[in-house]
XYZ file of C-alpha atoms in Angstrom:
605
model
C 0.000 0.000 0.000
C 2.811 2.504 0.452
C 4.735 1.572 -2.267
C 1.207 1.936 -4.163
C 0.990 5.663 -2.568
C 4.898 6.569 -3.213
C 4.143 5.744 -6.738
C 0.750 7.839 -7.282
C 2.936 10.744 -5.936
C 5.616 9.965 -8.006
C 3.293 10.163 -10.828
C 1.414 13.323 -9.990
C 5.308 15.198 -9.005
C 6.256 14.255 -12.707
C 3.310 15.842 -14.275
C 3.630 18.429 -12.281
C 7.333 19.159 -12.861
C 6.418 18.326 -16.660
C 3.816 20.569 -16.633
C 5.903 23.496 -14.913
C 9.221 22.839 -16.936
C 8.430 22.076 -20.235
C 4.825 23.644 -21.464
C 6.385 27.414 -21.190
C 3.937 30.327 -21.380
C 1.432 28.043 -22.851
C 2.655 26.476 -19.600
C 0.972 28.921 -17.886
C -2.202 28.242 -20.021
C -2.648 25.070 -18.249
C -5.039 23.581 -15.331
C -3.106 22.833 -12.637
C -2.739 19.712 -10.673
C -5.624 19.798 -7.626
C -4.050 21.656 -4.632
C -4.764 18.392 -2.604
C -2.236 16.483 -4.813
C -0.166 19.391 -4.709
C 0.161 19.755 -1.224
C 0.850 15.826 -0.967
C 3.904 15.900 -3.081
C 5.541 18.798 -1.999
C 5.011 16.879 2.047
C 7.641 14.727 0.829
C 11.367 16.149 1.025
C 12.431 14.017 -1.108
C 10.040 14.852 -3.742
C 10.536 18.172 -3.562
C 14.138 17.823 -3.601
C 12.980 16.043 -7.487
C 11.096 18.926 -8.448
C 14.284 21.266 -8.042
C 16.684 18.993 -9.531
C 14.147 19.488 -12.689
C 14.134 23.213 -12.830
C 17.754 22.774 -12.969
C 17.475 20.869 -15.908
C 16.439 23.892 -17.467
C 19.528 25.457 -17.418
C 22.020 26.378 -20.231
C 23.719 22.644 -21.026
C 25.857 23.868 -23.770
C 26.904 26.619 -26.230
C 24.570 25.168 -29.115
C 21.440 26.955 -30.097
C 18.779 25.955 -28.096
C 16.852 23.802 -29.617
C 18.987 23.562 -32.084
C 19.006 20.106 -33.736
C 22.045 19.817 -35.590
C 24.453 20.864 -32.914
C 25.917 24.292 -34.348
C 26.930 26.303 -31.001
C 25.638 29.961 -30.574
C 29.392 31.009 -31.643
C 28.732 30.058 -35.265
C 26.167 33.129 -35.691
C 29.240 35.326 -34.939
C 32.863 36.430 -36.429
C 33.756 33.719 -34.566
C 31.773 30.391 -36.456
C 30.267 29.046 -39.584
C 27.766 26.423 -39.018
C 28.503 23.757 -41.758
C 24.944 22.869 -42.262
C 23.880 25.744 -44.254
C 19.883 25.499 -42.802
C 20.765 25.696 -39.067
C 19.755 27.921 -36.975
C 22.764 29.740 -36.600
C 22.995 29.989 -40.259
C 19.323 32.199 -39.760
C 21.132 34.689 -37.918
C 23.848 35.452 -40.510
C 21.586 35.474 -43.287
C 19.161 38.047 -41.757
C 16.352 35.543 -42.237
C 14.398 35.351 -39.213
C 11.971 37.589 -37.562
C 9.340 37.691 -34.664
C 7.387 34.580 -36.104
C 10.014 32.655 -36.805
C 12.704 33.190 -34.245
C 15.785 31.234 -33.799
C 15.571 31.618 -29.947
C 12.251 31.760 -29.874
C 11.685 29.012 -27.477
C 13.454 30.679 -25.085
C 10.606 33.032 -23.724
C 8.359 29.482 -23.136
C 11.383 27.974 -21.581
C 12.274 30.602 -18.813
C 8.783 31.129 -17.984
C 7.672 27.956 -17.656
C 10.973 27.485 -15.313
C 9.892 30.547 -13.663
C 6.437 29.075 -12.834
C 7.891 26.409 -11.330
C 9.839 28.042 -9.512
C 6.884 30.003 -8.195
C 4.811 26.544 -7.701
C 7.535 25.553 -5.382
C 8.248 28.766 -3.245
C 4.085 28.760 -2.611
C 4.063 25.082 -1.614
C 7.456 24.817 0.749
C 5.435 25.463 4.157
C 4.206 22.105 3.047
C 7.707 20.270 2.966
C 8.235 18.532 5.969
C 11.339 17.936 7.506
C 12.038 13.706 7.738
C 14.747 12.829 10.343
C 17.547 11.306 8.138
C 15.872 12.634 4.761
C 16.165 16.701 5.450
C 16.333 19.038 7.988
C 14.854 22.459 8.211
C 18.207 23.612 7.204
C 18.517 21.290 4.282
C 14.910 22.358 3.136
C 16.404 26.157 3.408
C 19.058 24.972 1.129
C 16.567 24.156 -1.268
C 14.685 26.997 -1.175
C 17.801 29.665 -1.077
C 18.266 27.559 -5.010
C 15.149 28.140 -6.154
C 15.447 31.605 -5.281
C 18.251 31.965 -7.330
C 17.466 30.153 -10.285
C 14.044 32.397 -10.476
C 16.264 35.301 -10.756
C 18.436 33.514 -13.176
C 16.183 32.872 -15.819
C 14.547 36.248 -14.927
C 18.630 37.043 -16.056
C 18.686 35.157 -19.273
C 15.001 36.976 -20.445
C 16.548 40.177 -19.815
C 19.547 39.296 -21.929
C 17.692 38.149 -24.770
C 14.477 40.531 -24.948
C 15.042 43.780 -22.167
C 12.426 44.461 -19.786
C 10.321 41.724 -19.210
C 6.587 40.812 -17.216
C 7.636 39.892 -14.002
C 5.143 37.042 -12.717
C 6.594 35.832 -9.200
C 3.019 33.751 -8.348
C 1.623 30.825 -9.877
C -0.720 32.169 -12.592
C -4.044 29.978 -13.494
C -5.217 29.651 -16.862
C -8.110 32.308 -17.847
C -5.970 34.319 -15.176
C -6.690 38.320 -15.910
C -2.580 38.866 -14.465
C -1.156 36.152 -16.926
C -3.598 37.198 -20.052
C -3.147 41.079 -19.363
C 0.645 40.693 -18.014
C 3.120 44.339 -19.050
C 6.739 44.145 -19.531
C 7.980 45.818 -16.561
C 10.807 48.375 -17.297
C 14.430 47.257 -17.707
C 15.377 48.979 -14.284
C 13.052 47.366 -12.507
C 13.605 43.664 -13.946
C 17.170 44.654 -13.003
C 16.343 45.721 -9.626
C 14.064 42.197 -8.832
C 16.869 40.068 -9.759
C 19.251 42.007 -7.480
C 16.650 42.022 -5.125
C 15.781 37.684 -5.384
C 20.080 37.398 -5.419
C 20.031 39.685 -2.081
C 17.102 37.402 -0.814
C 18.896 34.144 -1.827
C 22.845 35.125 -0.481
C 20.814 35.605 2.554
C 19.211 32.622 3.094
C 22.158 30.792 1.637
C 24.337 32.274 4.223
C 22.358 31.416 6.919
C 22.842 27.728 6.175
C 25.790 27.863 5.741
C 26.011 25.268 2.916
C 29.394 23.532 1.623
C 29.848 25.328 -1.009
C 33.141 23.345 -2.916
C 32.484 19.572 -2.822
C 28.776 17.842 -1.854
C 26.984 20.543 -3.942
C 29.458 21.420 -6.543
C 26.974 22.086 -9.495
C 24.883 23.948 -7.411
C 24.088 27.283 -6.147
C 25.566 29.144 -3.447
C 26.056 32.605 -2.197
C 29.060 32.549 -4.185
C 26.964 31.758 -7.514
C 24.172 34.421 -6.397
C 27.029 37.167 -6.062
C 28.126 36.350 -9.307
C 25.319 36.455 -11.108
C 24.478 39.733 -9.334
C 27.675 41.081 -10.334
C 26.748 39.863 -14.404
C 23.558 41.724 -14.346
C 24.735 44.860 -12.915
C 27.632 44.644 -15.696
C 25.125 43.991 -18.398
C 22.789 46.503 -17.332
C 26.027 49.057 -17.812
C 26.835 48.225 -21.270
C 25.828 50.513 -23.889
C 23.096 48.821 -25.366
C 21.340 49.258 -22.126
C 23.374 52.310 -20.812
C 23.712 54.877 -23.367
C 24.376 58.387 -23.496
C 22.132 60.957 -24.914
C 23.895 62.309 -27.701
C 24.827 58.300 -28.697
C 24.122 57.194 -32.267
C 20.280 56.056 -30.878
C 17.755 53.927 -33.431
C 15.299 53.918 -30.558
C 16.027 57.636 -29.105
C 12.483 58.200 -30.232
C 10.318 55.084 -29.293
C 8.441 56.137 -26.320
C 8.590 52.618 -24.821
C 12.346 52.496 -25.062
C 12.364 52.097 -21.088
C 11.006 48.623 -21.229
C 14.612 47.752 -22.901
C 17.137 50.182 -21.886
C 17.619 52.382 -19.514
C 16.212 56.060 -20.757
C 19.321 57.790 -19.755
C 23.003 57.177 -19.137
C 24.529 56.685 -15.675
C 28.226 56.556 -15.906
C 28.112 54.935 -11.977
C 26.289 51.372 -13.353
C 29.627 50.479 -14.161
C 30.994 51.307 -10.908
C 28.248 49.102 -9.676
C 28.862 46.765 -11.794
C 32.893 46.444 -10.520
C 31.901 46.304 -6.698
C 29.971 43.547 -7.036
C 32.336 42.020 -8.997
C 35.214 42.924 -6.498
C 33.027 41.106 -4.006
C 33.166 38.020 -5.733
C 36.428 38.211 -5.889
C 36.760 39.162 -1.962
C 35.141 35.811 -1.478
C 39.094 34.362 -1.929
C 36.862 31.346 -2.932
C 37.192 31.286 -6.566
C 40.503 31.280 -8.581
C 41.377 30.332 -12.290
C 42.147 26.659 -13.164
C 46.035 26.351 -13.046
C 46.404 22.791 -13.348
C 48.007 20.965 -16.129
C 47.882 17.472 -17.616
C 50.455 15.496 -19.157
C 51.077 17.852 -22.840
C 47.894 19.799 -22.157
C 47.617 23.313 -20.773
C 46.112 24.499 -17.969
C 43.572 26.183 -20.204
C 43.283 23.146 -22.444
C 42.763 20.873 -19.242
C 40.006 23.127 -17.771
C 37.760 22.277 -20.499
C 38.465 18.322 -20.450
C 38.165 17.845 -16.411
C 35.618 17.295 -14.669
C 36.197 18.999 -11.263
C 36.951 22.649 -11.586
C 35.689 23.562 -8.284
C 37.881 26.612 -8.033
C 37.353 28.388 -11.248
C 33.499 26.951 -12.579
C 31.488 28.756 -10.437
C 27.948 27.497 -11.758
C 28.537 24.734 -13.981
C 25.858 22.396 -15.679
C 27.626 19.113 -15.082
C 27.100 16.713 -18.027
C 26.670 13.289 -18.224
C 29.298 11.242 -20.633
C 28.779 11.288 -23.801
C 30.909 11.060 -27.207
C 29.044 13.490 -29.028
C 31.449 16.721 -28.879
C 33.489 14.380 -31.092
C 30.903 13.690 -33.057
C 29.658 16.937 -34.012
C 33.252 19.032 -35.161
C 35.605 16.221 -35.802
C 36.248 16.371 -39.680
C 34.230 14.676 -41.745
C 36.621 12.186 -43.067
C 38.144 11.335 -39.560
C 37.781 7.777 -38.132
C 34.042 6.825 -37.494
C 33.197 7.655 -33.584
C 32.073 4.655 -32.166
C 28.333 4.015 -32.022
C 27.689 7.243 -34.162
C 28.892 6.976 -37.427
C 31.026 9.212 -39.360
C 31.845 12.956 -37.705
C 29.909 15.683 -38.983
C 31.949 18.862 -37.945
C 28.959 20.994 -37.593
C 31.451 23.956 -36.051
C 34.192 25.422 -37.771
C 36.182 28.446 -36.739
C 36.840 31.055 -39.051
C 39.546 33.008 -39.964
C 38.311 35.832 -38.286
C 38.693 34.182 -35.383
C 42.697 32.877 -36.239
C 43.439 36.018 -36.658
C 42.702 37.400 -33.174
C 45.178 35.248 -31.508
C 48.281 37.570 -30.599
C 51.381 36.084 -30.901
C 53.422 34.640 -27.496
C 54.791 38.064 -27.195
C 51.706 40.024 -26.936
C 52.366 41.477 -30.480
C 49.611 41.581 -33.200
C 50.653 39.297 -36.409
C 50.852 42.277 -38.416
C 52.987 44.020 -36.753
C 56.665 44.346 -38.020
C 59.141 42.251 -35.299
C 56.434 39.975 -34.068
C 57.853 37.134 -35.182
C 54.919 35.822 -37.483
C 56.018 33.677 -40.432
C 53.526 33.538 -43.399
C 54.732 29.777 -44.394
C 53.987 28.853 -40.671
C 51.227 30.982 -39.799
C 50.520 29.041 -36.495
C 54.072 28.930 -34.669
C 54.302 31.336 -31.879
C 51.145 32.227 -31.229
C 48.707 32.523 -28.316
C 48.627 28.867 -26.947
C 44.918 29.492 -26.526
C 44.787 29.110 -30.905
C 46.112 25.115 -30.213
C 44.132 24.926 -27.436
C 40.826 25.777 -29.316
C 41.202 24.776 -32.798
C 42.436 21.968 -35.239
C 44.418 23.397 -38.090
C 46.195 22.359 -41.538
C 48.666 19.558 -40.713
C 47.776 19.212 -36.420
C 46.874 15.637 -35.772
C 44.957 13.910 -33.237
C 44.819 10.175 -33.087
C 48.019 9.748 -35.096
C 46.035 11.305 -37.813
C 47.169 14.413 -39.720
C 44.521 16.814 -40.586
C 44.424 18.307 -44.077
C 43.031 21.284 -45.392
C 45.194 22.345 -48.193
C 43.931 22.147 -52.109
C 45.753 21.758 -55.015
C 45.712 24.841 -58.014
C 42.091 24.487 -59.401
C 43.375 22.941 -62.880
C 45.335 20.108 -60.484
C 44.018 16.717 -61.627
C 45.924 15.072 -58.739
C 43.813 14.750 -54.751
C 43.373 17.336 -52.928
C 43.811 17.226 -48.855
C 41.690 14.433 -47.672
C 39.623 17.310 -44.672
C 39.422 19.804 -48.099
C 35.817 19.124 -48.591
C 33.635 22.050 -50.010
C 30.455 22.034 -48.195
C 31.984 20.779 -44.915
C 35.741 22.009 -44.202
C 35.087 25.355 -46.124
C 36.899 27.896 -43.155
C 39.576 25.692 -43.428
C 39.778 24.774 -39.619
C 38.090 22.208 -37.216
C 36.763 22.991 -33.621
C 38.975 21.354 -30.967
C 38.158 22.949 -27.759
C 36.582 20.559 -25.270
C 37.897 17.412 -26.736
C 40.565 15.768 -24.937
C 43.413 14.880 -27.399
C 44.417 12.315 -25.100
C 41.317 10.005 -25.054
C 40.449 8.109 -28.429
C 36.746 8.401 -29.427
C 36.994 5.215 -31.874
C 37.054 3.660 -28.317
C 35.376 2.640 -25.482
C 35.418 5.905 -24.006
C 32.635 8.821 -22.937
C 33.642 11.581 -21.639
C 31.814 13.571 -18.673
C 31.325 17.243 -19.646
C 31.226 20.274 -17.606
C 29.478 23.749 -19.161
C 30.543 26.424 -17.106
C 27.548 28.968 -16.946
C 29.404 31.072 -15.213
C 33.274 30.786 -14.342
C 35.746 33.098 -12.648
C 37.631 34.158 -15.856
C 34.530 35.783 -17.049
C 34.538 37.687 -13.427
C 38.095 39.240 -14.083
C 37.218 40.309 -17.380
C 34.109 41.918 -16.543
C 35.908 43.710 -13.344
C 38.607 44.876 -15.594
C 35.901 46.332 -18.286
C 34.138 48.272 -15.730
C 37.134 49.731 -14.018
C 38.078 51.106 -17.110
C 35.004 52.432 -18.326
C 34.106 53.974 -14.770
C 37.771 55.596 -15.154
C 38.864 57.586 -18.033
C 42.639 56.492 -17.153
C 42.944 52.771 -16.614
C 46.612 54.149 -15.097
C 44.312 56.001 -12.398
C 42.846 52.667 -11.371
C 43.561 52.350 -7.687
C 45.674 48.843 -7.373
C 46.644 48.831 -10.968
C 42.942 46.513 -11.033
C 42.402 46.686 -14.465
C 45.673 45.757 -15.864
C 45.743 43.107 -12.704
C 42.533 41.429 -13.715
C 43.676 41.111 -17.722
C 46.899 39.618 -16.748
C 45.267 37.520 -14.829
C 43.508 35.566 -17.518
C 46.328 35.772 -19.529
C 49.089 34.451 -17.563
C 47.041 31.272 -17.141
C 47.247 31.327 -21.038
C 50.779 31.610 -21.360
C 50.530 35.629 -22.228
C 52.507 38.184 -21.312
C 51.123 40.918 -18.942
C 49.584 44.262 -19.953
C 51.777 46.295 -19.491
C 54.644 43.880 -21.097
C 52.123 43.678 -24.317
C 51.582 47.158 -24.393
C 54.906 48.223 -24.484
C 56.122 45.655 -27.228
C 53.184 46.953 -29.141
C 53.939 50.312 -28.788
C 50.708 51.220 -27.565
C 49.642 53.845 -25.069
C 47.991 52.563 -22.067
C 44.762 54.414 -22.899
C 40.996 53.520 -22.227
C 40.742 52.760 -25.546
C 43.125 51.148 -26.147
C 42.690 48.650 -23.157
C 38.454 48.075 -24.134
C 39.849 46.921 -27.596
C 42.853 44.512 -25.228
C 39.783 43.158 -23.008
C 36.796 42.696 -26.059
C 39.580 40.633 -27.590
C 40.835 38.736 -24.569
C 37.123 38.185 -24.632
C 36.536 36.945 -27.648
C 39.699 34.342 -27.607
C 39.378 33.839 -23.907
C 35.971 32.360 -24.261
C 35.548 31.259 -27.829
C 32.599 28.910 -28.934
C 31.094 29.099 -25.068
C 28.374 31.623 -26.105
C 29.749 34.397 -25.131
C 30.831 36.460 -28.058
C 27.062 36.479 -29.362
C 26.260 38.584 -26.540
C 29.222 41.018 -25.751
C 28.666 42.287 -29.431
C 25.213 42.899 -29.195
C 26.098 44.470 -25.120
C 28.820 46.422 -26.613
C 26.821 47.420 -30.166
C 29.573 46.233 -32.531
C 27.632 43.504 -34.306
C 27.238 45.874 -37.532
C 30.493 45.857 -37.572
C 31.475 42.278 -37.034
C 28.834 40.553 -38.800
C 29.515 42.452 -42.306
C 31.747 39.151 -43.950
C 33.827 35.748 -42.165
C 36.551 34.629 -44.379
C 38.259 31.241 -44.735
C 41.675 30.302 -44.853
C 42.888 28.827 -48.146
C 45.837 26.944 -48.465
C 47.478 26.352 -51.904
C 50.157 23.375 -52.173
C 52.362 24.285 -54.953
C 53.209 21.441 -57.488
C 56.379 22.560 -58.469
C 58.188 22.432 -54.911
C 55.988 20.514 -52.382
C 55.565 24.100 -50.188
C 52.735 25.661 -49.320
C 50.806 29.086 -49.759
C 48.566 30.727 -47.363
C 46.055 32.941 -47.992
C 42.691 34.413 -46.940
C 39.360 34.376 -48.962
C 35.538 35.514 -48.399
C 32.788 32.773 -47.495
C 30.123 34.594 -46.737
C 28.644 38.205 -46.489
C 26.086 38.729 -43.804
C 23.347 40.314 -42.235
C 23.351 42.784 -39.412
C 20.865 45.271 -38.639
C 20.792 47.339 -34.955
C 17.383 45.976 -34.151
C 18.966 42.469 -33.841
C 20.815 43.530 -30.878
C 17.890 42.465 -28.967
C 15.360 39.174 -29.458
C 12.002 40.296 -30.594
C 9.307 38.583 -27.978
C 8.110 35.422 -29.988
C 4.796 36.740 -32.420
C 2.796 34.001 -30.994
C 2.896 35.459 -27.132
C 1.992 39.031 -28.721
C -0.961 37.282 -30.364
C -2.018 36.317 -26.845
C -1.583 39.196 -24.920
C -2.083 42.741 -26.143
C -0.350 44.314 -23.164
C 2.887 43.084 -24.639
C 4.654 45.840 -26.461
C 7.262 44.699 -29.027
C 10.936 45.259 -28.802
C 11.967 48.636 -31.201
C 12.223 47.096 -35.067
C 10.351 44.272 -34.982
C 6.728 45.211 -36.502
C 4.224 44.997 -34.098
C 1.593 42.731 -34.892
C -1.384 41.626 -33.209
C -4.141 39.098 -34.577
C -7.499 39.477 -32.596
């Protein structure tokens, strides 16, 4: 009989959590479960502790486009990428082609909300929880609350990333509900100020349980993951596309609504907001970069490849093992991965992104006495390039990659990973593969995303400091030139001030934004990242006007090779894709919502 009992519960806790987690907005539409069954569940600690192991589930798992089927990361809609499948979803975003009905990220609105309702379902039902000696204590049950605190204001976090201000629902709505049918986009300052508010209300509860933080719960959040996510908001909300200054270049200046996605004026002391709260994660002495190495593998290259990186992935999505990251960007001609068939290399780097590796001495390739050599365009370079992407003649597996072509009229073969159509940048995406572990094998390999890792801190403390001071030199503690070298040492890079000076550059506030957007952009390349800091920092019509490939010649005559650079693609880049129109389907439903500047308002009665 109590088996019988555990199991209707079971049942009724899985549509529930199904219900909350996966039905979205039209999530909301739904009849709930009767409060009687509700209340039953949620009794049960250990059902409860189900439910918010699900809403974590709806977390970031990877730099792919959501819902992406064909595994092309977020990256390859960038400078950075070039989706080899041609109809992907990133592919939509460099052609232009996409709009509010058919958005690439549309599913994203659904997602967080329905996350967001179950996060509210279980904040109204926790007075039910009871505490079970040997199952959870009061201050376990705390625990679990303090996380669903948090992960409310996270995807409250990722909404405002993707779309500005946003209808802030913090109760469970009913279908037929006047609130959820009528709901308004609340201004970007105040979604800004309820997710500082829920990580306030979370650090606090957090703190008073006084969790381990590094080892049991390691995937989890903390008061350390709260603070940091604070601390990304804040520096978000500071960026120009948020945080602009009157007389700035403004395509919205006259949209009365502009408030619902930007701030209406510009406040030159977000950004020293923004770099106290980061400071304070850093105060925490809790969270450091990963310094460890591995056999022939940096300390960068290991981060990506090991599994516990406690000190530097602050909220990490811990993945189960798999094979398929070798699956989706080995070549296509590389050794079939066992139990899936020939690779597919659905992301390849472009040379846009080659280029922005400095060489070892902190020079720029271009630059006369920096040691680059045209016939070996790869020696010397930032160790972060090996560390991140397959080029002409690497190997892996004993194998030698090759991505050189004969003269057009050359009868003879070309290099066997010299496939139009699939190999066309001339590169392969190596980052988070371990070139030490053979996927023809027996082998998975457990994967950890890091949502959020300390590297990403640093850089964002550095980029506030200097835009809160006109003179990075000013900087009290030298901060911002401490934080870059920071990241970079662990990469093998010279310091600041060492790179500055064999550049010959100035230690200006220009000068260091352009050093930090591209320690950026190398720093974190392929984890999603770049997508947003050049829609943050509004360079995307800038850096989404053409990618180019690398294309390597091999001479007949005398075996040797000749490098050079050619167009792939022109694309598409207009300033109202620096935010995600709301999805047409939830304007259709609700008339209150008012459409992000750009994308034509439409509503069908």
């Amino acid at each position: 009989m109590k088996l019988k009992i555990y199991t209707i519960l079971s049942l009724v806790l899985v549509m529930m959590a199904f219900s909350s987690c996966l039905d979205a907005s039209s999530l909301m539409d739904k009849e709930d479960v009767g409060d009687l069954y509700e209340k039953d569940v949620f009794k049960d600690p250990t059902y409860a502790r189900y439910f918010v192991n699900d809403i974590y589930y709806s977390l970031p798992k990877g730099a792919e486009v959501p819902g992406s089927w064909n595994g092309a990361y977020l990256d390859c809609a960038t400078d950075n990428g070039e989706a080899r499948n041609l109809e992907s979803d990133a592919q939509r975003f460099n052609d232009g082609n996409w709009n509010a009905e058919s958005v690439p990220l549309g599913s994203i609105w659904s997602k967080y909300y329905a996350s967001i309702r179950a996060c509210n379902k279980f904040i109204e039902n926790y007075d039910y929880i009871e505490e079970r000696d040997g199952v959870a204590t009061r201050i376990d049950l705390e625990y679990l609350r303090a996380q669903v605190i948090f992960l409310r204001a996270f995807f409250y976090a990722e909404l405002l990333k993707h779309f500005g201000g946003v209808p802030l629902l913090d109760k469970t709505l009913h279908f037929g509900s006047p609130e959820l049918k009528e709901a308004k986009r609340a201004t970007f300052d105040d979604c800004v100020k309820y997710i500082l508010k829920e990580c306030d209300d979370a650090i606090a509860v957090f703190r008073s349980v006084n969790q381990d933080w590094a080892s049991n719960n390691f995937g989890r959040a903390n008061d350390g993951v709260a603070l940091a996510l604070k601390a990304k908001v804040l520096s978000l909300a500071a960026s120009p596309l948020f945080n602009r200054p009157n007389d700035y270049p403004q395509y919205d200046s006259q949209d009365p609504n502009k408030d619902l996605w930007r701030y209406s004026d510009y406040d030159k002391e977000r950004w020293k907001d923004a770099a106290k709260a980061l400071k304070a994660v850093i105060d925490l002495g809790r969270y450091d970069l990963y310094k460890k190495t591995n056999g022939t593998k940096s300390a960068y290259e290991t981060y990506f490849v090991t599994r516990n990186t406690v000190e530097e992935s602050i909220f990490p999505f811990l993945k189960g093992p798999t094979i398929d990251i070798y699956y989706q960007n080995l070549p296509f001609n590389f050794l079939l991965v066992r139990g899936k068939g020939g690779p597919v290399c659905y992301n390849l780097p472009t040379q846009d992104l080659v280029a922005a590796y400095e060489m070892k001495n902190g020079m720029l390739p271009e630059q006369e006495g920096s040691g680059f050599r045209p016939l070996h365009p790869f020696s010397g370079r930032d160790p972060r390039l090996e560390a991140t992407i397959w080029y002409d003649e690497a190997t892996f597996c004993g194998i030698e990659f090759q991505t050189w072509r004969r003269d057009i009229d050359s009868e003879k073969p070309w290099g066997k990973d010299y496939i139009r159509g699939y190999s066309r940048t001339g590169f392969f995406l190596k980052k988070f593969m371990d070139k030490d572990l053979n996927p023809t094998e027996n082998v998975t390999v457990p994967n950890t995303y890091p949502i959020i890792r300390y590297a990403d801190i640093l850089l964002l403390y550095a980029e506030a400091l200097n835009e809160y001071y006109d003179d990075p030199s000013s900087v009290p503690d030298d901060a911002v030139c401490w934080a870059i070298s920071e990241v970079r040492a662990r990469a093998g890079m010279p310091d600041v001030r060492t790179t500055f000076a064999n550049r010959g550059w100035a230690l200006t506030q220009e000068n260091v934004r352009n050093l930090i957007q591209n320690e950026r952009r190398v720093e974190f390349a392929f984890e999603e990242y770049r997508f947003w800091d050049v829609r943050r920092w509004m360079i995307g019509g800038n850096t989404q006007k053409v990618v180019h490939e690398q294309d390597i010649i091999l001479k007949e005559d005398d075996k040797t090779k000749e490098y050079g650079v050619k167009e792939i693609e022109k694309r598409s880049y207009e300033d109202r894709m620096n935010l995600m129109p709301i999805p047409q389907s939830e304007i259709n439903k609700n008339k209150n919502l008012i459409q992000n500047w750009g994308w034509s308002p439409r509503v069908i009665d």
